[in-house]
PDB file of C-alpha atoms in Angstrom:
ATOM      1  CA  GLY A 974      16.502   8.651  -2.644  1.00 44.00           C
ATOM      2  CA  GLU A 975      13.515   7.143  -1.568  1.00 54.00           C
ATOM      3  CA  ASP A 976      14.102   3.642  -0.009  1.00 79.00           C
ATOM      4  CA  VAL A 977      12.284   1.647   3.349  1.00 89.00           C
ATOM      5  CA  GLU A 978      13.055  -1.533   4.910  1.00 92.00           C
ATOM      6  CA  GLN A 979      12.635  -3.806   7.173  1.00 94.00           C
ATOM      7  CA  SER A 980      13.625  -6.930   8.049  1.00 90.00           C
ATOM      8  CA  LEU A 981      11.981  -9.891   6.798  1.00 91.00           C
ATOM      9  CA  PHE A 982      10.188 -12.354   8.580  1.00 95.00           C
ATOM     10  CA  LEU A 983       9.897 -12.402  12.840  1.00 97.00           C
ATOM     11  CA  SER A 984       8.655 -15.700  14.752  1.00 97.00           C
ATOM     12  CA  VAL A 985       6.981 -15.310  18.668  1.00 97.00           C
ATOM     13  CA  ARG A 986       5.008 -17.231  20.762  1.00 97.00           C
ATOM     14  CA  GLU A 987       0.875 -15.824  21.494  1.00 97.00           C
ATOM     15  CA  GLY A 988       0.874 -14.491  24.675  1.00 97.00           C
ATOM     16  CA  ASP A 989       4.038 -12.390  23.922  1.00 97.00           C
ATOM     17  CA  SER A 990       4.653  -9.029  22.184  1.00 97.00           C
ATOM     18  CA  SER A 991       5.644  -8.776  18.747  1.00 97.00           C
ATOM     19  CA  VAL A 992       8.173  -5.590  17.624  1.00 97.00           C
ATOM     20  CA  ILE A 993       8.702  -4.850  13.987  1.00 97.00           C
ATOM     21  CA  ASN A 994      11.907  -1.956  12.803  1.00 96.00           C
ATOM     22  CA  CYS A 995      11.476  -0.244   9.496  1.00 95.00           C
ATOM     23  CA  THR A 996      13.934   2.815   8.736  1.00 94.00           C
ATOM     24  CA  TYR A 997      13.399   5.533   5.710  1.00 87.00           C
ATOM     25  CA  THR A 998      15.699   7.595   3.676  1.00 80.00           C
ATOM     26  CA  ASP A 999      13.012  10.674   3.198  1.00 78.00           C
ATOM     27  CA  SER A1000      13.674  12.484   6.172  1.00 73.00           C
ATOM     28  CA  SER A1001      10.806  14.993   5.368  1.00 77.00           C
ATOM     29  CA  SER A1002       8.947  12.526   5.272  1.00 74.00           C
ATOM     30  CA  THR A1003       4.834  14.223   6.320  1.00 76.00           C
ATOM     31  CA  TYR A1004       3.493  10.975   7.289  1.00 84.00           C
ATOM     32  CA  LEU A1005       3.669   6.834   7.880  1.00 89.00           C
ATOM     33  CA  TYR A1006       2.113   3.759   7.611  1.00 92.00           C
ATOM     34  CA  TRP A1007       1.893   0.223   9.025  1.00 95.00           C
ATOM     35  CA  TYR A1008      -0.225  -2.019   7.026  1.00 96.00           C
ATOM     36  CA  LYS A1009      -1.676  -5.261   7.414  1.00 97.00           C
ATOM     37  CA  GLN A1010      -1.665  -7.661   4.660  1.00 96.00           C
ATOM     38  CA  GLU A1011      -2.829 -11.582   5.328  1.00 94.00           C
ATOM     39  CA  PRO A1012      -2.798 -13.937   2.226  1.00 89.00           C
ATOM     40  CA  GLY A1013      -4.405 -13.603  -0.627  1.00 84.00           C
ATOM     41  CA  ALA A1014      -5.915 -10.208   0.118  1.00 88.00           C
ATOM     42  CA  GLY A1015      -4.895  -6.568   0.124  1.00 90.00           C
ATOM     43  CA  LEU A1016      -3.725  -4.035   1.806  1.00 94.00           C
ATOM     44  CA  GLN A1017      -5.246  -2.908   5.791  1.00 94.00           C
ATOM     45  CA  LEU A1018      -5.142   0.309   6.823  1.00 92.00           C
ATOM     46  CA  LEU A1019      -3.733  -0.638  10.808  1.00 94.00           C
ATOM     47  CA  THR A1020      -2.575   3.046  12.619  1.00 92.00           C
ATOM     48  CA  TYR A1021      -0.168   6.428  10.918  1.00 89.00           C
ATOM     49  CA  ILE A1022       1.888   8.669  12.033  1.00 90.00           C
ATOM     50  CA  PHE A1023       2.643  11.950  12.060  1.00 86.00           C
ATOM     51  CA  SER A1024       5.758  13.202  11.092  1.00 83.00           C
ATOM     52  CA  ASN A1025       5.660  15.623  14.254  1.00 84.00           C
ATOM     53  CA  MET A1026       5.146  12.554  16.244  1.00 87.00           C
ATOM     54  CA  ASP A1027       7.464  10.299  18.579  1.00 90.00           C
ATOM     55  CA  MET A1028       4.288   8.562  19.743  1.00 93.00           C
ATOM     56  CA  LYS A1029       0.992   7.076  18.869  1.00 93.00           C
ATOM     57  CA  GLN A1030      -0.506   4.590  20.782  1.00 94.00           C
ATOM     58  CA  ASP A1031      -3.540   2.817  19.399  1.00 91.00           C
ATOM     59  CA  GLN A1032      -5.720  -0.306  21.769  1.00 94.00           C
ATOM     60  CA  ARG A1033      -2.739  -2.802  21.529  1.00 96.00           C
ATOM     61  CA  LEU A1034      -0.135  -1.611  18.327  1.00 96.00           C
ATOM     62  CA  THR A1035       2.586   1.052  19.613  1.00 97.00           C
ATOM     63  CA  VAL A1036       3.989   3.822  16.685  1.00 96.00           C
ATOM     64  CA  LEU A1037       7.554   5.039  18.724  1.00 96.00           C
ATOM     65  CA  LEU A1038       9.454   7.629  15.775  1.00 94.00           C
ATOM     66  CA  ASN A1039      13.035   8.800  15.869  1.00 92.00           C
ATOM     67  CA  LYS A1040      12.772  11.263  13.941  1.00 89.00           C
ATOM     68  CA  LYS A1041      17.141  11.309  13.557  1.00 89.00           C
ATOM     69  CA  ASP A1042      17.830   7.767  12.967  1.00 90.00           C
ATOM     70  CA  LYS A1043      14.778   7.934  10.597  1.00 90.00           C
ATOM     71  CA  HIS A1044      13.359   4.418  12.456  1.00 93.00           C
ATOM     72  CA  LEU A1045       9.658   3.388  12.909  1.00 94.00           C
ATOM     73  CA  SER A1046       8.747   1.119  15.313  1.00 96.00           C
ATOM     74  CA  LEU A1047       5.251  -1.516  15.278  1.00 97.00           C
ATOM     75  CA  ARG A1048       4.840  -3.148  18.602  1.00 97.00           C
ATOM     76  CA  ILE A1049       1.644  -5.579  18.911  1.00 97.00           C
ATOM     77  CA  ALA A1050       0.899  -6.481  22.445  1.00 97.00           C
ATOM     78  CA  ASP A1051      -0.566  -9.601  23.447  1.00 97.00           C
ATOM     79  CA  THR A1052       0.039 -10.978  20.214  1.00 97.00           C
ATOM     80  CA  GLN A1053      -2.586 -13.222  18.988  1.00 97.00           C
ATOM     81  CA  THR A1054      -2.489 -15.781  16.029  1.00 95.00           C
ATOM     82  CA  GLY A1055      -4.967 -14.076  14.080  1.00 94.00           C
ATOM     83  CA  ASP A1056      -2.114 -11.228  14.026  1.00 96.00           C
ATOM     84  CA  SER A1057       0.280 -12.881  11.666  1.00 97.00           C
ATOM     85  CA  ALA A1058       0.423 -11.499   8.564  1.00 97.00           C
ATOM     86  CA  ILE A1059       3.005  -8.925   6.780  1.00 97.00           C
ATOM     87  CA  TYR A1060       2.694  -5.994   7.656  1.00 98.00           C
ATOM     88  CA  PHE A1061       4.536  -2.821   5.531  1.00 97.00           C
ATOM     89  CA  CYS A1062       5.947  -0.176   7.020  1.00 94.00           C
ATOM     90  CA  ALA A1063       4.957   2.974   3.710  1.00 92.00           C
ATOM     91  CA  GLU A1064       6.587   6.143   4.312  1.00 88.00           C
ATOM     92  CA  ILE A1065       5.087   9.538   2.092  1.00 82.00           C
ATOM     93  CA  PRO A1066       7.533  10.945   0.935  1.00 74.00           C
ATOM     94  CA  ASN A1067       7.588  14.896   0.684  1.00 68.00           C
ATOM     95  CA  SER A1068       8.050  15.075  -3.028  1.00 61.00           C
ATOM     96  CA  GLY A1069       5.214  13.041  -3.499  1.00 56.00           C
ATOM     97  CA  TYR A1070       1.080  13.383  -3.771  1.00 67.00           C
ATOM     98  CA  SER A1071      -0.272  11.452  -0.880  1.00 72.00           C
ATOM     99  CA  THR A1072       1.527   7.946  -3.402  1.00 84.00           C
ATOM    100  CA  LEU A1073       2.918   5.899  -0.525  1.00 90.00           C
ATOM    101  CA  THR A1074       6.602   3.770  -0.854  1.00 90.00           C
ATOM    102  CA  PHE A1075       6.892   0.559   0.325  1.00 93.00           C
ATOM    103  CA  GLY A1076       8.971  -1.809   2.366  1.00 92.00           C
ATOM    104  CA  LYS A1077       8.851  -5.113   1.206  1.00 93.00           C
ATOM    105  CA  GLY A1078       7.432  -6.436   4.803  1.00 95.00           C
ATOM    106  CA  THR A1079       7.991  -8.600   7.504  1.00 97.00           C
ATOM    107  CA  MET A1080       6.340 -12.013   7.592  1.00 97.00           C
ATOM    108  CA  LEU A1081       5.224 -12.259  11.385  1.00 97.00           C
ATOM    109  CA  LEU A1082       3.879 -16.029  12.626  1.00 97.00           C
ATOM    110  CA  VAL A1083       2.386 -16.062  15.475  1.00 97.00           C
ATOM    111  CA  SER A1084       3.079 -19.303  17.161  1.00 96.00           C
ATOM    112  CA  PRO A1085      -0.077 -21.345  19.718  1.00 92.00           C
TER     113      PRO A1085
ATOM    114  CA  ASP B1010     -19.697   2.109   3.738  1.00 64.00           C
ATOM    115  CA  ALA B1011     -18.512   0.127   1.100  1.00 76.00           C
ATOM    116  CA  GLY B1012     -15.225   0.418   0.971  1.00 91.00           C
ATOM    117  CA  VAL B1013     -12.793  -0.430  -2.189  1.00 95.00           C
ATOM    118  CA  THR B1014     -13.934  -2.676  -4.884  1.00 96.00           C
ATOM    119  CA  GLN B1015     -12.032  -3.968  -7.289  1.00 97.00           C
ATOM    120  CA  SER B1016     -12.636  -6.380 -10.270  1.00 97.00           C
ATOM    121  CA  PRO B1017     -12.093  -8.719 -11.674  1.00 97.00           C
ATOM    122  CA  THR B1018     -10.608 -10.917  -7.959  1.00 96.00           C
ATOM    123  CA  HIS B1019      -8.918 -13.685 -11.156  1.00 96.00           C
ATOM    124  CA  LEU B1020      -7.479 -12.251 -14.110  1.00 96.00           C
ATOM    125  CA  ILE B1021      -5.552 -14.420 -16.688  1.00 98.00           C
ATOM    126  CA  LYS B1022      -3.872 -13.704 -19.873  1.00 98.00           C
ATOM    127  CA  THR B1023      -1.341 -14.397 -22.235  1.00 98.00           C
ATOM    128  CA  ARG B1024       1.755 -12.689 -24.030  1.00 98.00           C
ATOM    129  CA  GLY B1025       1.118  -9.992 -25.532  1.00 97.00           C
ATOM    130  CA  GLN B1026      -2.685  -8.817 -24.702  1.00 98.00           C
ATOM    131  CA  GLN B1027      -4.408  -6.507 -23.454  1.00 98.00           C
ATOM    132  CA  VAL B1028      -5.557  -6.264 -20.125  1.00 98.00           C
ATOM    133  CA  THR B1029      -8.524  -3.759 -17.901  1.00 98.00           C
ATOM    134  CA  LEU B1030      -8.877  -4.374 -14.391  1.00 98.00           C
ATOM    135  CA  ARG B1031     -11.864  -1.622 -12.781  1.00 98.00           C
ATOM    136  CA  CYS B1032     -11.771  -0.357  -9.427  1.00 98.00           C
ATOM    137  CA  SER B1033     -14.741   2.098  -7.368  1.00 97.00           C
ATOM    138  CA  PRO B1034     -13.321   4.211  -4.403  1.00 95.00           C
ATOM    139  CA  LYS B1035     -14.099   4.298  -1.135  1.00 92.00           C
ATOM    140  CA  SER B1036     -17.597   7.136  -0.235  1.00 90.00           C
ATOM    141  CA  GLY B1037     -15.899  10.413  -0.455  1.00 87.00           C
ATOM    142  CA  HIS B1038     -12.724   9.612  -1.792  1.00 90.00           C
ATOM    143  CA  ASP B1039     -11.659  11.533  -5.359  1.00 90.00           C
ATOM    144  CA  THR B1040      -9.017  10.573  -5.756  1.00 92.00           C
ATOM    145  CA  VAL B1041      -6.817   6.722  -6.776  1.00 95.00           C
ATOM    146  CA  SER B1042      -3.723   5.529  -6.986  1.00 95.00           C
ATOM    147  CA  TRP B1043      -3.006   2.251  -8.189  1.00 97.00           C
ATOM    148  CA  TYR B1044       0.059   0.027  -7.244  1.00 97.00           C
ATOM    149  CA  GLN B1045       1.954  -3.507  -8.837  1.00 98.00           C
ATOM    150  CA  GLN B1046       3.330  -5.640  -6.520  1.00 96.00           C
ATOM    151  CA  ALA B1047       4.933  -8.192  -7.361  1.00 95.00           C
ATOM    152  CA  LEU B1048       4.894 -11.746  -4.933  1.00 92.00           C
ATOM    153  CA  GLY B1049       7.013 -11.407  -2.556  1.00 90.00           C
ATOM    154  CA  GLN B1050       7.639  -7.971  -2.558  1.00 92.00           C
ATOM    155  CA  GLY B1051       5.819  -4.232  -0.632  1.00 94.00           C
ATOM    156  CA  PRO B1052       3.765  -2.646  -3.090  1.00 96.00           C
ATOM    157  CA  GLN B1053       5.271   0.038  -5.654  1.00 96.00           C
ATOM    158  CA  PHE B1054       3.364   3.041  -7.084  1.00 95.00           C
ATOM    159  CA  ILE B1055       1.792   2.581 -11.025  1.00 97.00           C
ATOM    160  CA  PHE B1056       0.120   6.473 -11.389  1.00 96.00           C
ATOM    161  CA  GLN B1057      -2.950   8.114  -9.140  1.00 94.00           C
ATOM    162  CA  TYR B1058      -5.864   9.953 -10.792  1.00 95.00           C
ATOM    163  CA  TYR B1059      -7.323  13.824  -9.635  1.00 91.00           C
ATOM    164  CA  GLU B1060      -9.957  15.371 -11.102  1.00 90.00           C
ATOM    165  CA  GLU B1061     -10.096  13.085 -13.951  1.00 93.00           C
ATOM    166  CA  GLU B1062      -6.037  13.602 -14.735  1.00 94.00           C
ATOM    167  CA  GLU B1063      -3.600  11.959 -14.144  1.00 94.00           C
ATOM    168  CA  ARG B1064      -1.516  13.735 -11.881  1.00 90.00           C
ATOM    169  CA  GLN B1065       1.336  11.368 -10.901  1.00 90.00           C
ATOM    170  CA  ARG B1066       3.263   8.092 -12.484  1.00 93.00           C
ATOM    171  CA  GLY B1067       6.147   6.416 -11.076  1.00 92.00           C
ATOM    172  CA  ASN B1068       8.721   4.644 -13.107  1.00 93.00           C
ATOM    173  CA  PHE B1069       6.585   2.719 -15.869  1.00 97.00           C
ATOM    174  CA  PRO B1070       5.990   1.926 -18.704  1.00 97.00           C
ATOM    175  CA  ASP B1071       3.644   3.890 -20.884  1.00 96.00           C
ATOM    176  CA  ARG B1072       1.719   0.085 -22.302  1.00 98.00           C
ATOM    177  CA  PHE B1073       0.594   1.258 -18.307  1.00 98.00           C
ATOM    178  CA  SER B1074      -2.775   3.949 -19.253  1.00 97.00           C
ATOM    179  CA  GLY B1075      -5.804   4.361 -16.935  1.00 97.00           C
ATOM    180  CA  HIS B1076      -8.837   6.273 -16.759  1.00 97.00           C
ATOM    181  CA  GLN B1077     -10.763   7.762 -14.240  1.00 97.00           C
ATOM    182  CA  PHE B1078     -14.404   8.482 -14.529  1.00 97.00           C
ATOM    183  CA  PRO B1079     -16.729  11.239 -13.397  1.00 96.00           C
ATOM    184  CA  ASN B1080     -17.834   9.448  -9.822  1.00 94.00           C
ATOM    185  CA  TYR B1081     -14.013   9.076  -9.575  1.00 95.00           C
ATOM    186  CA  SER B1082     -13.925   5.043 -10.288  1.00 97.00           C
ATOM    187  CA  SER B1083     -10.573   4.259 -12.219  1.00 98.00           C
ATOM    188  CA  GLU B1084      -9.350   1.865 -14.955  1.00 98.00           C
ATOM    189  CA  LEU B1085      -5.953   1.049 -14.882  1.00 98.00           C
ATOM    190  CA  ASN B1086      -4.879  -0.625 -18.697  1.00 98.00           C
ATOM    191  CA  VAL B1087      -2.019  -2.286 -19.968  1.00 98.00           C
ATOM    192  CA  ASN B1088      -0.834  -3.733 -23.253  1.00 97.00           C
ATOM    193  CA  ALA B1089       1.585  -6.055 -24.407  1.00 98.00           C
ATOM    194  CA  LEU B1090       1.449  -7.738 -21.420  1.00 98.00           C
ATOM    195  CA  LEU B1091       4.947  -9.720 -20.499  1.00 98.00           C
ATOM    196  CA  LEU B1092       5.240 -12.647 -18.176  1.00 97.00           C
ATOM    197  CA  GLY B1093       6.786  -9.570 -15.993  1.00 97.00           C
ATOM    198  CA  ASP B1094       3.576  -8.067 -15.227  1.00 98.00           C
ATOM    199  CA  SER B1095       2.212 -10.749 -13.671  1.00 98.00           C
ATOM    200  CA  ALA B1096       1.267  -9.544  -9.919  1.00 97.00           C
ATOM    201  CA  LEU B1097      -1.948  -7.861  -7.741  1.00 97.00           C
ATOM    202  CA  TYR B1098      -2.767  -4.709  -8.452  1.00 98.00           C
ATOM    203  CA  LEU B1099      -3.893  -2.896  -6.374  1.00 97.00           C
ATOM    204  CA  CYS B1100      -6.654   0.147  -5.620  1.00 97.00           C
ATOM    205  CA  ALA B1101      -6.056   3.174  -3.368  1.00 95.00           C
ATOM    206  CA  SER B1102      -8.380   5.958  -2.705  1.00 94.00           C
ATOM    207  CA  SER B1103      -7.949   8.901  -0.255  1.00 88.00           C
ATOM    208  CA  GLY B1104      -9.405  11.927   0.811  1.00 75.00           C
ATOM    209  CA  ARG B1105      -8.648  15.204   2.189  1.00 65.00           C
ATOM    210  CA  ILE B1106      -9.568  13.428   5.825  1.00 58.00           C
ATOM    211  CA  ALA B1107      -7.382  13.258   8.855  1.00 54.00           C
ATOM    212  CA  GLY B1108      -3.911  12.090   8.328  1.00 49.00           C
ATOM    213  CA  GLY B1109      -3.047  13.737   5.246  1.00 59.00           C
ATOM    214  CA  GLU B1110      -4.461  11.632   2.483  1.00 69.00           C
ATOM    215  CA  THR B1111      -4.583   8.586   4.211  1.00 83.00           C
ATOM    216  CA  GLN B1112      -4.536   5.890   0.952  1.00 89.00           C
ATOM    217  CA  TYR B1113      -8.087   2.629   1.937  1.00 91.00           C
ATOM    218  CA  PHE B1114      -6.575  -0.410  -0.614  1.00 95.00           C
ATOM    219  CA  GLY B1115      -8.657  -2.936  -2.123  1.00 95.00           C
ATOM    220  CA  PRO B1116      -8.646  -7.222  -2.298  1.00 95.00           C
ATOM    221  CA  GLY B1117      -6.813  -6.085  -5.172  1.00 96.00           C
ATOM    222  CA  THR B1118      -7.198  -8.698  -9.201  1.00 97.00           C
ATOM    223  CA  ARG B1119      -4.489 -10.991  -9.362  1.00 97.00           C
ATOM    224  CA  LEU B1120      -3.523 -11.097 -12.678  1.00 98.00           C
ATOM    225  CA  LEU B1121      -0.761 -14.045 -14.731  1.00 98.00           C
ATOM    226  CA  VAL B1122      -0.162 -13.425 -17.858  1.00 98.00           C
ATOM    227  CA  LEU B1123       0.981 -16.685 -19.498  1.00 97.00           C
TER     228      LEU B1123
END
């Protein structure tokens, strides 16, 4: 079946690194995504990674993919209070036309 | 370049009524997907439109229907509203670009059913 799981909550201090983890079950997923949702807003695409990559870096964001364990992580360096939001991991299962399957989201709280 | 736009931003309806939500895709995108996000949950896929046809559908009843117009904009219709239909409805558009058909989301329409 298709299922994406994330831890529900993470709290860090400003300036620290944050690591948000995700596991997925569809080993044939071709693309994996991270989206950010601020209160009352839609989803903002942060980054994505192809399934044939192990790592992708984009400024303060680093995505690591472990296909063997079906594990995806998002590291935010030098976390700021403006990074406080809900972060969603999503996959495109091989069975669908670019239809996203989301986790329930991880709420990141950054304290000063 | 305008992103994905949705209207209205908020809507209040009563049980049994019908509602229509609208979406305009990002410039250059030809595919529109709709998602329902209940409070505290991740978005759930409703359906996807491409070339004015429903290309794929999630696990939602026939009360949920849609349409795509020649200019790629789309509507989501929900009939016989239930209390459980209260949610944030998100539209996403995509096209053939780097990252596959990466989906870009609009701000959503928040529907409250009383």
